Short mmCIF file of C-alpha atoms in Angstrom, two decimals:
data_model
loop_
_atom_site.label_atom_id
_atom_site.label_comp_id
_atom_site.label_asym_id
_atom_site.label_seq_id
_atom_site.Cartn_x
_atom_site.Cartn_y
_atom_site.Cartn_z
CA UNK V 18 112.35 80.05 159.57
CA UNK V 19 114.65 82.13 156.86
CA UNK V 20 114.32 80.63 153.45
CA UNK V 21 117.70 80.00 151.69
CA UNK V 22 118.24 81.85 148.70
CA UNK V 23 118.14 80.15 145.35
CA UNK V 24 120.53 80.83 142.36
CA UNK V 25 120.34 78.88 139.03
CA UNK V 26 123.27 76.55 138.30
CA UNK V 27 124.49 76.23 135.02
CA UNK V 28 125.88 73.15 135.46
CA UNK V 29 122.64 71.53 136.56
CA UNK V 30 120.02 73.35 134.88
CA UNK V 31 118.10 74.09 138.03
CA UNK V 32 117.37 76.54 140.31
CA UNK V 33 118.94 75.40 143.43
CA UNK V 34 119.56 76.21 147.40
CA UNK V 35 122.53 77.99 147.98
CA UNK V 36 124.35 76.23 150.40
CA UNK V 37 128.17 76.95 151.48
CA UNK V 38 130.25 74.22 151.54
CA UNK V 39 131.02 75.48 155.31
CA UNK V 40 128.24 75.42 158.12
CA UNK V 41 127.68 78.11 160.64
CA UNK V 42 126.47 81.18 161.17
CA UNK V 43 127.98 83.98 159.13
CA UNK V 44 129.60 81.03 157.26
CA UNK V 45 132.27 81.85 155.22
CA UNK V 46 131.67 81.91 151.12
CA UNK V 47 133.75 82.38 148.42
CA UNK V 48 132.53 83.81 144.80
CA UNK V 49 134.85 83.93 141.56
CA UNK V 50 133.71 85.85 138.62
CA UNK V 51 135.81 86.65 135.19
CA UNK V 52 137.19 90.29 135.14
CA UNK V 53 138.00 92.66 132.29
CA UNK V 54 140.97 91.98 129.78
CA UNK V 55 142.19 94.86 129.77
CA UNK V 56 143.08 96.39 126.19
CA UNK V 57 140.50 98.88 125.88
CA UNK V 58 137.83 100.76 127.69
CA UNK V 59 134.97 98.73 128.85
CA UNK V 60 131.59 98.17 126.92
CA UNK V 61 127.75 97.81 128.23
CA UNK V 62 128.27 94.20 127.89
CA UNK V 63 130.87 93.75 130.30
CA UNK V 64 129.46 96.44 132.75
CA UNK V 65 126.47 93.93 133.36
CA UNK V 66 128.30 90.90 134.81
CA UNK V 67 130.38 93.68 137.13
CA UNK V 68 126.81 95.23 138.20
CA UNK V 69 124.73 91.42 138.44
CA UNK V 70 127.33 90.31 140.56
CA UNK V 71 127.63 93.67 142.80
CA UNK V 72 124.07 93.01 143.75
CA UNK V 73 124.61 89.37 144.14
CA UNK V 74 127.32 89.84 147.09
CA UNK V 75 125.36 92.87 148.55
CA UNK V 76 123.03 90.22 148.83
CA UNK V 77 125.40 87.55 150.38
CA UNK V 78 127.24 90.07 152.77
CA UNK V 79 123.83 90.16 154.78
CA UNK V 80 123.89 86.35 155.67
CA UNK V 81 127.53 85.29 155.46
CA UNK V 82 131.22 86.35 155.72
CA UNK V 83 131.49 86.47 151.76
CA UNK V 84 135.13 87.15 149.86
CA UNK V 85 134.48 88.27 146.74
CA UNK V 86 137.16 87.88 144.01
CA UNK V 87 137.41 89.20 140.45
CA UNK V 88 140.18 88.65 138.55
CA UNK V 89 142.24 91.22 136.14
CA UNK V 90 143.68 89.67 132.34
CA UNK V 91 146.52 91.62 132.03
CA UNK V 92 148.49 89.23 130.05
CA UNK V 93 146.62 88.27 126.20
CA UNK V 94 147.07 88.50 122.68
CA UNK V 95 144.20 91.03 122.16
CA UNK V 96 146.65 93.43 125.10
CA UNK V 97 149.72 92.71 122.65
CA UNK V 98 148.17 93.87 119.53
CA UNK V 99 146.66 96.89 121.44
CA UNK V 100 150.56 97.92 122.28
CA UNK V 101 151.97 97.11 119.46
CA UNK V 102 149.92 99.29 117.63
CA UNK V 103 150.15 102.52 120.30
CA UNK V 104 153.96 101.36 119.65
CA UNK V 105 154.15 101.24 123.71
CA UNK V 106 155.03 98.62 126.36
CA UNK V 107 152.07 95.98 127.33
CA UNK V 108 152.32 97.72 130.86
CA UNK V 109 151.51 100.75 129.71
CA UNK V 110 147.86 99.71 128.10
CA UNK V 111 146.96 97.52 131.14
CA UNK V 112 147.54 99.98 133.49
CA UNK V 113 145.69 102.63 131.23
CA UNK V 114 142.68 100.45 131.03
CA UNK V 115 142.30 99.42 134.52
CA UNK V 116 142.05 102.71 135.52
CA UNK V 117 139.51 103.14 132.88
CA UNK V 118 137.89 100.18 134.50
CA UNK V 119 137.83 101.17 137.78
CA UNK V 120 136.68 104.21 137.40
CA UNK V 121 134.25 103.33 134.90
CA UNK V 122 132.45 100.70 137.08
CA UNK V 123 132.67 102.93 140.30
CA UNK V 124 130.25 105.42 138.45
CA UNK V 125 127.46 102.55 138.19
CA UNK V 126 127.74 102.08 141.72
CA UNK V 127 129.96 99.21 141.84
CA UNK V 128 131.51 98.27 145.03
CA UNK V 129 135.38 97.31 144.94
CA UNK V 130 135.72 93.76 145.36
CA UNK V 131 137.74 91.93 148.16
CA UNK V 132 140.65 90.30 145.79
CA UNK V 133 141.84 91.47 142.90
CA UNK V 134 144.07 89.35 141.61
CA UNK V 135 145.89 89.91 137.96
CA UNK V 136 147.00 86.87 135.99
CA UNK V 137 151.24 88.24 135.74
CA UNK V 138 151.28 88.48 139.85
CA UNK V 139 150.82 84.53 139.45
CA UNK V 140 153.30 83.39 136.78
CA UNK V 141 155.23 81.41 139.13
CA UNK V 142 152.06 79.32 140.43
CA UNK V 143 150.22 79.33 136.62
CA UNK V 144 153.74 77.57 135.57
CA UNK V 145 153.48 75.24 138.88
CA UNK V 146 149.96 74.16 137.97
CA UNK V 147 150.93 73.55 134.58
CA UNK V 148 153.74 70.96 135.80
CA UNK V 149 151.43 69.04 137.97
CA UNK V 150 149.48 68.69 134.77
CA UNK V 151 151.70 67.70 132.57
CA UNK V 152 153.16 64.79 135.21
CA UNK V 153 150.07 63.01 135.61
CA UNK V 154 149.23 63.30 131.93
CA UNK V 155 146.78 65.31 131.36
CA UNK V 156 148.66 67.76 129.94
CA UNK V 157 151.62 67.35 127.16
CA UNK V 158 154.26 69.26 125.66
CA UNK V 159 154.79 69.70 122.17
CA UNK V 160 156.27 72.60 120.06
CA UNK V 161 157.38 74.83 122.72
CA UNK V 162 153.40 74.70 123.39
CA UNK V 163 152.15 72.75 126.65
CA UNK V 164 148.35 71.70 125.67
CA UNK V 165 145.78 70.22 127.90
CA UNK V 166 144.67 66.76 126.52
CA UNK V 167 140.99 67.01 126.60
CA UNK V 168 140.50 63.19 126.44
CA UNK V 169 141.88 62.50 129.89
CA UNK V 170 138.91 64.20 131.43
CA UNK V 171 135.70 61.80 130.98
CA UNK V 172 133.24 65.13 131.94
CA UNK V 173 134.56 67.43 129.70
CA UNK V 174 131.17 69.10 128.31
CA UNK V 175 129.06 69.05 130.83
CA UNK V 176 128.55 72.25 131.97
CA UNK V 177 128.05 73.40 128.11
CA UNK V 178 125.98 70.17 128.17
CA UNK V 179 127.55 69.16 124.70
CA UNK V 180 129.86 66.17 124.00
CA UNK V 181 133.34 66.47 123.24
CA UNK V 182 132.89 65.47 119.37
CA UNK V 183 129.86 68.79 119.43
CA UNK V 184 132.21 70.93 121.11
CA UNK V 185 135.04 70.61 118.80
CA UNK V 186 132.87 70.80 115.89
CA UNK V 187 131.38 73.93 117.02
CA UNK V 188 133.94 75.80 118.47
CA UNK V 189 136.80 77.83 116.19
CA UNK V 190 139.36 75.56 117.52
CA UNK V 191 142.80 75.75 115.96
CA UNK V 192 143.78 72.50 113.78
CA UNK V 193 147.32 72.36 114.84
CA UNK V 194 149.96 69.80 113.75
CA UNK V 195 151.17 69.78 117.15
CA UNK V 196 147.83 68.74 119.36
CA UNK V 197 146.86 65.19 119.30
CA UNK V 198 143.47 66.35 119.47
CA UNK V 199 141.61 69.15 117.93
CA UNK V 200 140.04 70.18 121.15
CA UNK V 201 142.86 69.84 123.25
CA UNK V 202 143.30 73.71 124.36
CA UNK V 203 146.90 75.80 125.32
CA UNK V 204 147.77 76.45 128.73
CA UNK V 205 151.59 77.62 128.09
CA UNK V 206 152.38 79.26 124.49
CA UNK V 207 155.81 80.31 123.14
CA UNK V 208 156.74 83.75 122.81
CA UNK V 209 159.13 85.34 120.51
CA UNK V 210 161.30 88.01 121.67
CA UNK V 211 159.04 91.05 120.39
CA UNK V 212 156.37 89.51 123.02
CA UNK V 213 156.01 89.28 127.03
CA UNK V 214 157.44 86.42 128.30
CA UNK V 215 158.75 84.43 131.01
CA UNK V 216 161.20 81.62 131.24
CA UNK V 217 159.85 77.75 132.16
CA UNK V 218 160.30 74.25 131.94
CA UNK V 219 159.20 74.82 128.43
CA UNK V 220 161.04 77.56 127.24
CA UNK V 221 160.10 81.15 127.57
CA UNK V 222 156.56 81.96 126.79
CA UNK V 223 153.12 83.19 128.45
CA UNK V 224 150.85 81.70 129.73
CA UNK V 225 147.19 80.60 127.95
CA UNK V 226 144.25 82.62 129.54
CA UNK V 227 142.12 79.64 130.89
CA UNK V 228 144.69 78.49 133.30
CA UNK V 229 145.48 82.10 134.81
CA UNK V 230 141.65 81.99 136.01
CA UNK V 231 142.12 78.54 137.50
CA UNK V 232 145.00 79.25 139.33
CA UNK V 233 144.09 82.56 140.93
CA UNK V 234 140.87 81.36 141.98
CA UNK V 235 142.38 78.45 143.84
CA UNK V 236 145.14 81.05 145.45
CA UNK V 237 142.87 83.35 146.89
CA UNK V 238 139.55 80.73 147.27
CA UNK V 239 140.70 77.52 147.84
CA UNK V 240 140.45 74.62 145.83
CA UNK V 241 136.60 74.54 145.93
CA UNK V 242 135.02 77.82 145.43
CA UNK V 243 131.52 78.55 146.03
CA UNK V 244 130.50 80.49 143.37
CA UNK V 245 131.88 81.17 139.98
CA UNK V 246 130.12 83.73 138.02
CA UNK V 247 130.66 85.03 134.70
CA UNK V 248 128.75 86.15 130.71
CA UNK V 249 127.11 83.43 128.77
CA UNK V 250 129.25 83.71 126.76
CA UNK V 251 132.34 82.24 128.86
CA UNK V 252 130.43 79.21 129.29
CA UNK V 253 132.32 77.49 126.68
CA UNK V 254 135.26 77.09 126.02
CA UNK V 255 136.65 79.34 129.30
CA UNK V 256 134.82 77.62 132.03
CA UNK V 257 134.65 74.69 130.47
CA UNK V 258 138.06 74.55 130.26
CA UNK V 259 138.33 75.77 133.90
CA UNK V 260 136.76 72.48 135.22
CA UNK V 261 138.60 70.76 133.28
CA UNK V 262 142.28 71.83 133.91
CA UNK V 263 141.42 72.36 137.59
CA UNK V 264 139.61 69.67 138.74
CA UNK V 265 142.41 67.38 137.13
CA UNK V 266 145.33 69.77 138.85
CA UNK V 267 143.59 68.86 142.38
CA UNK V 268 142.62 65.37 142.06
CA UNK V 269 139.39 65.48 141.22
CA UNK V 270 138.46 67.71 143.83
CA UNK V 271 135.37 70.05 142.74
CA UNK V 272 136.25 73.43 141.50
CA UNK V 273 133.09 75.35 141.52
CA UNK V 274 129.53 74.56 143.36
CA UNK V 275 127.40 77.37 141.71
CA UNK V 276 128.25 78.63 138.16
CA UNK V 277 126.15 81.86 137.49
CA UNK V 278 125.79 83.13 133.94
CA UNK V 279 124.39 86.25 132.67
CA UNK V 280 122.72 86.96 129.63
CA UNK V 281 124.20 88.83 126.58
CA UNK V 282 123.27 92.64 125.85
CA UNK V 283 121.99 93.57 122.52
CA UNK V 284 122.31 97.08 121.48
CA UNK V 285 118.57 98.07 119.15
CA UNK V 286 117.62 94.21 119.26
CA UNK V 287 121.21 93.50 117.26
CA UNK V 288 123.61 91.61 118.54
CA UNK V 289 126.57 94.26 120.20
CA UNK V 290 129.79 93.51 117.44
CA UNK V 291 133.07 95.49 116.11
CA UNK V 292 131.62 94.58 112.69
CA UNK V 293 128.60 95.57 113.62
CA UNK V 294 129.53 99.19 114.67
CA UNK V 295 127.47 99.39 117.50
CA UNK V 296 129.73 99.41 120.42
CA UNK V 297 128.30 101.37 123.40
CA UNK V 298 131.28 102.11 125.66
CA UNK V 299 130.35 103.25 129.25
CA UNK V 300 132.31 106.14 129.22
CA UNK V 301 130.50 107.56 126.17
CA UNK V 302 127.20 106.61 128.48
CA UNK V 303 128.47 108.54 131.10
CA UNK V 304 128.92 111.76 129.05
CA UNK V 305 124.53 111.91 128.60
CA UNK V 306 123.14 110.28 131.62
CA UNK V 307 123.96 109.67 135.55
CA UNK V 308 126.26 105.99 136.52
CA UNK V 309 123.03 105.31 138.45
CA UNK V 310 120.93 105.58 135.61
CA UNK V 311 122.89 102.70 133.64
CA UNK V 312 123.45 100.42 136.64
CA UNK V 313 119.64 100.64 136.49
CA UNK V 314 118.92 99.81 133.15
CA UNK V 315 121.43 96.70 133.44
CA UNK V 316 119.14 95.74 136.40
CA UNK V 317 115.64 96.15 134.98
CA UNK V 318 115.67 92.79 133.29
CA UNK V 319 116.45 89.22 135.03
CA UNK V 320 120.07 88.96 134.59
CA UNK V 321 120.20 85.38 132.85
CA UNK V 322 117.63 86.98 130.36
CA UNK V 323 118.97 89.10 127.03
CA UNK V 324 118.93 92.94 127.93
CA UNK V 325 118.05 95.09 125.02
CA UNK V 326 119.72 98.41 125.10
CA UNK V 327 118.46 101.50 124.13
CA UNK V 328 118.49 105.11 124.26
CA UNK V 329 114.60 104.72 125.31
CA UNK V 330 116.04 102.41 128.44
CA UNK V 331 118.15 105.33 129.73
CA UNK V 332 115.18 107.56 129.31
CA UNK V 333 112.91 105.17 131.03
CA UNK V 334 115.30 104.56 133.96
CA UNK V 335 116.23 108.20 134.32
CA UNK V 336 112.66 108.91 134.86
CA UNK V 337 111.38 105.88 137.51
CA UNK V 338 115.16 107.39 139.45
CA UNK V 339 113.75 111.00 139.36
CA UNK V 340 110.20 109.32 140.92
CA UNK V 341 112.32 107.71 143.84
CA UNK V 342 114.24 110.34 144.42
CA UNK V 343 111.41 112.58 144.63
CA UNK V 344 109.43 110.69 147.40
CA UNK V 345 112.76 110.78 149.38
CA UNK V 346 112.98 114.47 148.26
CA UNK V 347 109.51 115.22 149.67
CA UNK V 348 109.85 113.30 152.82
CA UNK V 349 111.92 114.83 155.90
CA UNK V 350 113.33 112.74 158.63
CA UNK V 351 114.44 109.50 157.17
CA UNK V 352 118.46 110.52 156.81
CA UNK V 353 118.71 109.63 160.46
CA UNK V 354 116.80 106.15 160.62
CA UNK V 355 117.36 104.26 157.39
CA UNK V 356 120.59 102.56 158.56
CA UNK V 357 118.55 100.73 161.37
CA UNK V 358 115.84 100.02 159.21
CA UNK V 359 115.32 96.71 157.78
CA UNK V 360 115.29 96.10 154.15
CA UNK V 361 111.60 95.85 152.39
CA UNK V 362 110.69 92.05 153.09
CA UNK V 363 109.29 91.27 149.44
CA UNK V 364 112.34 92.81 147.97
CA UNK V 365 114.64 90.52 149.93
CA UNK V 366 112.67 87.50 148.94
CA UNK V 367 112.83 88.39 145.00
CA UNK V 368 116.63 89.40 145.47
CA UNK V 369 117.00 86.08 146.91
CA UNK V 370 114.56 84.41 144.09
CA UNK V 371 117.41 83.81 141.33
CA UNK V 372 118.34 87.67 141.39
CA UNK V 373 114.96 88.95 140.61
CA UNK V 374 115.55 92.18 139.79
CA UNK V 375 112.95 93.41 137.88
CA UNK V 376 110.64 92.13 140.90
CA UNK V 377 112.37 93.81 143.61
CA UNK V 378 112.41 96.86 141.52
CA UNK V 379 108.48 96.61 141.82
CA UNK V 380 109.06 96.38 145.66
CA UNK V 381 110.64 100.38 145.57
CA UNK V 382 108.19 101.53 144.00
CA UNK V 383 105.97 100.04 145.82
CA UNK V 384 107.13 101.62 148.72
CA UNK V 385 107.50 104.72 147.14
CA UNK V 386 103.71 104.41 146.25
CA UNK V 387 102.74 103.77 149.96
CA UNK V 388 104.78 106.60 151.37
CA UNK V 389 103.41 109.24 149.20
CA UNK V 390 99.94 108.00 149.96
CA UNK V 391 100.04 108.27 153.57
CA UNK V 392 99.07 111.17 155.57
CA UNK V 393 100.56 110.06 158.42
CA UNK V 394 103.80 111.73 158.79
CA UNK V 395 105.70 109.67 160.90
CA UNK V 396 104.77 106.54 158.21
CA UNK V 397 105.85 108.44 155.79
CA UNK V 398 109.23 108.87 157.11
CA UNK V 399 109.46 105.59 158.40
CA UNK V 400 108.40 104.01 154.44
CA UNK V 401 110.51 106.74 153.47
CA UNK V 402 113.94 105.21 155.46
CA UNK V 403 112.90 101.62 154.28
CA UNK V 404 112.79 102.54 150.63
CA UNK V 405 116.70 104.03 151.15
CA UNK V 406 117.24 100.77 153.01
CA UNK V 407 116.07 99.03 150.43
CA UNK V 408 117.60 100.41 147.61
CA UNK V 409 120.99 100.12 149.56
CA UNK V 410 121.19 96.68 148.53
CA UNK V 411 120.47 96.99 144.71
CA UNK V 412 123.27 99.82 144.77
CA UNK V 413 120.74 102.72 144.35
CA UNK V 414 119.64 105.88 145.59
CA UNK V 415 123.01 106.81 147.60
CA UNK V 416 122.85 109.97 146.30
CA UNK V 417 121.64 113.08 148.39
CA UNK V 418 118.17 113.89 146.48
CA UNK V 419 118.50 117.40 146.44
CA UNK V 420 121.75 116.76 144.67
CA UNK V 421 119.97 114.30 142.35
CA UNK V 422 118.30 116.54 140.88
CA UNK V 423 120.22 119.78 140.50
CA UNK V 424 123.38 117.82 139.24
CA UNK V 425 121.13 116.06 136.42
CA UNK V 426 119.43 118.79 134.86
CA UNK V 427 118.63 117.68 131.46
CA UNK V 428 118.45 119.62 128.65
CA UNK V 429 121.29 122.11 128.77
CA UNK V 430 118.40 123.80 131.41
CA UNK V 431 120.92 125.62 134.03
CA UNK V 432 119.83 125.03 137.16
CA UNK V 433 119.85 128.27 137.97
CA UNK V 434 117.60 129.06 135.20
CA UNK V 435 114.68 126.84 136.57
CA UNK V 436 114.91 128.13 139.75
CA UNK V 437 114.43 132.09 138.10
CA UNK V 438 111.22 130.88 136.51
CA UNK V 439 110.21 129.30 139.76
CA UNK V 440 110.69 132.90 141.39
CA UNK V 441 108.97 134.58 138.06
CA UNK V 442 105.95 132.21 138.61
CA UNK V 443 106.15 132.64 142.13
CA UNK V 444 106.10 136.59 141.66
CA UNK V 445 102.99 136.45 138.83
CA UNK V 446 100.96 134.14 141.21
CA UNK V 447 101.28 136.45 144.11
CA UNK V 448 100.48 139.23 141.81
CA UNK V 449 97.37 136.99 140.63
CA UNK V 450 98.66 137.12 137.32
CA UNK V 451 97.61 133.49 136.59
CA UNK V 452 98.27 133.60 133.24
CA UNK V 453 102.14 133.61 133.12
CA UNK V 454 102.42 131.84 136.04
CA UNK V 455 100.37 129.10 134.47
CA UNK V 456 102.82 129.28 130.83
CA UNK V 457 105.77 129.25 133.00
CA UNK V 458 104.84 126.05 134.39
CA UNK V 459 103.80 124.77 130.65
CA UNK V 460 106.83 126.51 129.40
CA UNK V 461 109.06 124.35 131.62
CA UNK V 462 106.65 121.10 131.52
CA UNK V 463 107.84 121.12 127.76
CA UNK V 464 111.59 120.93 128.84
CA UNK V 465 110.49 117.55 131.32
CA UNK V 466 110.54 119.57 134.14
CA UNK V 467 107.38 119.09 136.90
CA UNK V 468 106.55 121.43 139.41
CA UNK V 469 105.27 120.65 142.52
CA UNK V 470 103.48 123.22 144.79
CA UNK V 471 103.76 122.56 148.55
CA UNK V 472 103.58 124.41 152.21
CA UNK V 473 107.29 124.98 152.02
CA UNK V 474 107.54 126.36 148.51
CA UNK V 475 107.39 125.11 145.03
CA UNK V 476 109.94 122.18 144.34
CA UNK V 477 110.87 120.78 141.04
CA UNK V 478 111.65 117.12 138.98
CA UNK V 479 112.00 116.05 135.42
CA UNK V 480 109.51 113.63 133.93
#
């Protein structure tokens, strides 16, 4: 019998079966997570929820027809500012930045996701939603502003698990003269003529970023989505505020049956901050170490648990990517078989454990461990194809290994450089002069890189 897998639900504290809301075999499922707002390039921090959630739907693609949707803010305040201070149009810095985006989370390995929806293709159905609202009163106008009147839904809170008075208290809510309630939040704002904007029932303005989420989800999902991932830190107020304005637009009809929520990432044990200083932007990651590297760094701790970045990760991850790579490296025959192979069984079962990453992770090497053990050669290729199979679904190892390692020379050591001293040593040892060969090998041992003497020649690896 398969064993469902199990995700933890915010909302009810528990890990839980996943089940789809439709029955069948290769049942359909739909998954939501927040996108980038894009107004500058994007951090560590918001690579993690893009590479979590990557491995989440490789996951789901294996037992059901799964549309994956993750939404672009191209419509904010934070996107105005960043214009008005390059002195250019707000078109200009989205399109800049998802670019940036794109390209930045195809180098970890990210896979493009299904929909892609971005909030100003949905203007007309964010100011439709907004109406339905405001008719059955749970929304109101006031001051050119249309606000959603927290009091008119009784479960506000509970995913945050804090009541209403708690939230307001503890959120930086803005006391305006024109909300009846503190915590009542803005789904339609004015905008002055310096500022994008489109015309409604309420005068021309933009809309507030909570309800763009809503409404695109429920365009390209449905009204009841399966899945709705997103940071920790979107917990409250954005998904709160999702339930809220969106269970109340569809009479009372649930939005979301899973919410999924990964931890923060903390840069030297401190908190990542502007004020801070300590901004690590993935592009600047990519100019010292491989995408693959980072994407497996972000995955070597559960994802609900607080990831603490360091330049000692990207070592440490470099290195256990140079020992898988090297198994495959050593290991002929596997480039033809690991598509029909079937994934490592206990790395399936942690994958489907809550995300387990840092347990299926144990499963490669595992693998790895076995296949350079065995003397037998057709095991060996065969534990060989299922570590590539395996990896496949964590979004590793895709690389040729051969290319691995000549494209990630550390160091400044050329390439060709290595392979000289390989001939040097190779050229002392036949001339039993043991000596050099033996300080060529210490010579380069120093720079992290480990020879390894063989039938077919002398190959080489860092760490």
């Amino acid at each position: 019998m398969t064993m469902s897998i199990e995700l933890y639900n915010t909302l009810t504290r528990r890990k839980e079966p996943f089940v789809p809301q439709h029955d069948g075999d290769r049942a359909p499922v739909t998954m939501y997570v927040c996108g980038p707002t894009v107004y500058s390039a994007p951090h560590i921090g918001n690579a993690r929820p893009a590479v979590v959630f990557d491995v989440l739907a490789r996951l789901l693609r294996r037992r059901y027809d799964l549309t994956y949707a993750r939404n672009i803010t191209d419509v904010d305040d934070k996107i105005n500012a960043a214009a008005n201070e390059a002195g250019v149009d707000i078109g200009e810095v989205t399109a800049e930045f998802i670019d940036v985006y794109h390209h930045d989370m195809a180098a970890l390995g990210v896979a493009p996701v299904d929909v892609e929806p971005r909030a100003t293709d949905h203007i007309d159905s964010i100011i439709a939603m907004i109406g339905k609202l405001v008719d059955s009163g749970h929304a109101y106008e006031a001051e050119g502003h249309v606000m959603f009147r927290v009091a008119s839904y009784e479960n506000y809170g509970a995913l945050s698990r804090r009541e209403q008075r708690e939230l307001i208290a503890g959120a930086r809510v803005e006391v305006a003269p024109y909300k009846e309630s503190p915590g009542d939040f803005v789904l339609w704002k004015p905008s002055t003529p310096d500022l994008p904007g489109w015309d409604s029932p309420w005068g021309r303005g933009r809309p507030g970023w909570h309800i763009e989420c809503s409404v695109m989800a429920a365009e390209h999902l449905g009204r009841t989505i399966d899945i709705h991932g997103g940071g920790n830190d979107l917990i409250f107020p954005h998904h709160e505020n999702e339930i809220a304005q969106s269970t109340c637009a569809h009479d009372g009809q649930m939005f979301a049956r899973y919410w999924l929520h990964n931890g923060f990432v903390n840069v030297n044990s401190e908190k990542m901050a502007k004020s801070v200083g300590n901004i690590v932007l993935v592009r600047d990651l990519l100019e010292i170490a491989p995408g693959e590297a980072i994407r497996l760094a972000l995955l070597n701790a559960h994802y609900r648990q607080p990831l603490d970045w360091s330049e000692q990760l990207l070592v440490e991850t470099r290195a256990k990517l140079d020992r898988l790579y090297g198994t495959l490296r050593e290991i002929g025959g596997w480039q033809g078989e690991w598509h029909d192979m079937e994934p490592d069984p206990n790395l399936i079962a942690a994958l489907e454990d809550d995300l387990n990453t840092p347990k299926a992770l144990a499963a490669l090497f595992e693998i790895s461990r076995e296949a350079n053990r065995s003397e037998d050669g057709k095991e060996r290729m065969q534990l060989a194809a299922r570590l590539r199979a395996s990896a496949e679904i964590m979004g590793l190892l895709g690389s040729d290994p051969e290319e691995w390692f000549t494209s990630n020379a550390i160091d400044d050591l050329e390439v060709t450089a290595i392979r000289e001293l390989i001939k040097r040593r190779d050229e002392a040892r036949a001339g039993r002069d043991f000596s050099t060969a033996d300080k060529i090998r210490d010579d380069l041992a120093e720079q992290g890189i480990q020879l390894q003497d063989g039938e077919e020649g002398t190959r080489w690896r860092r760490g």
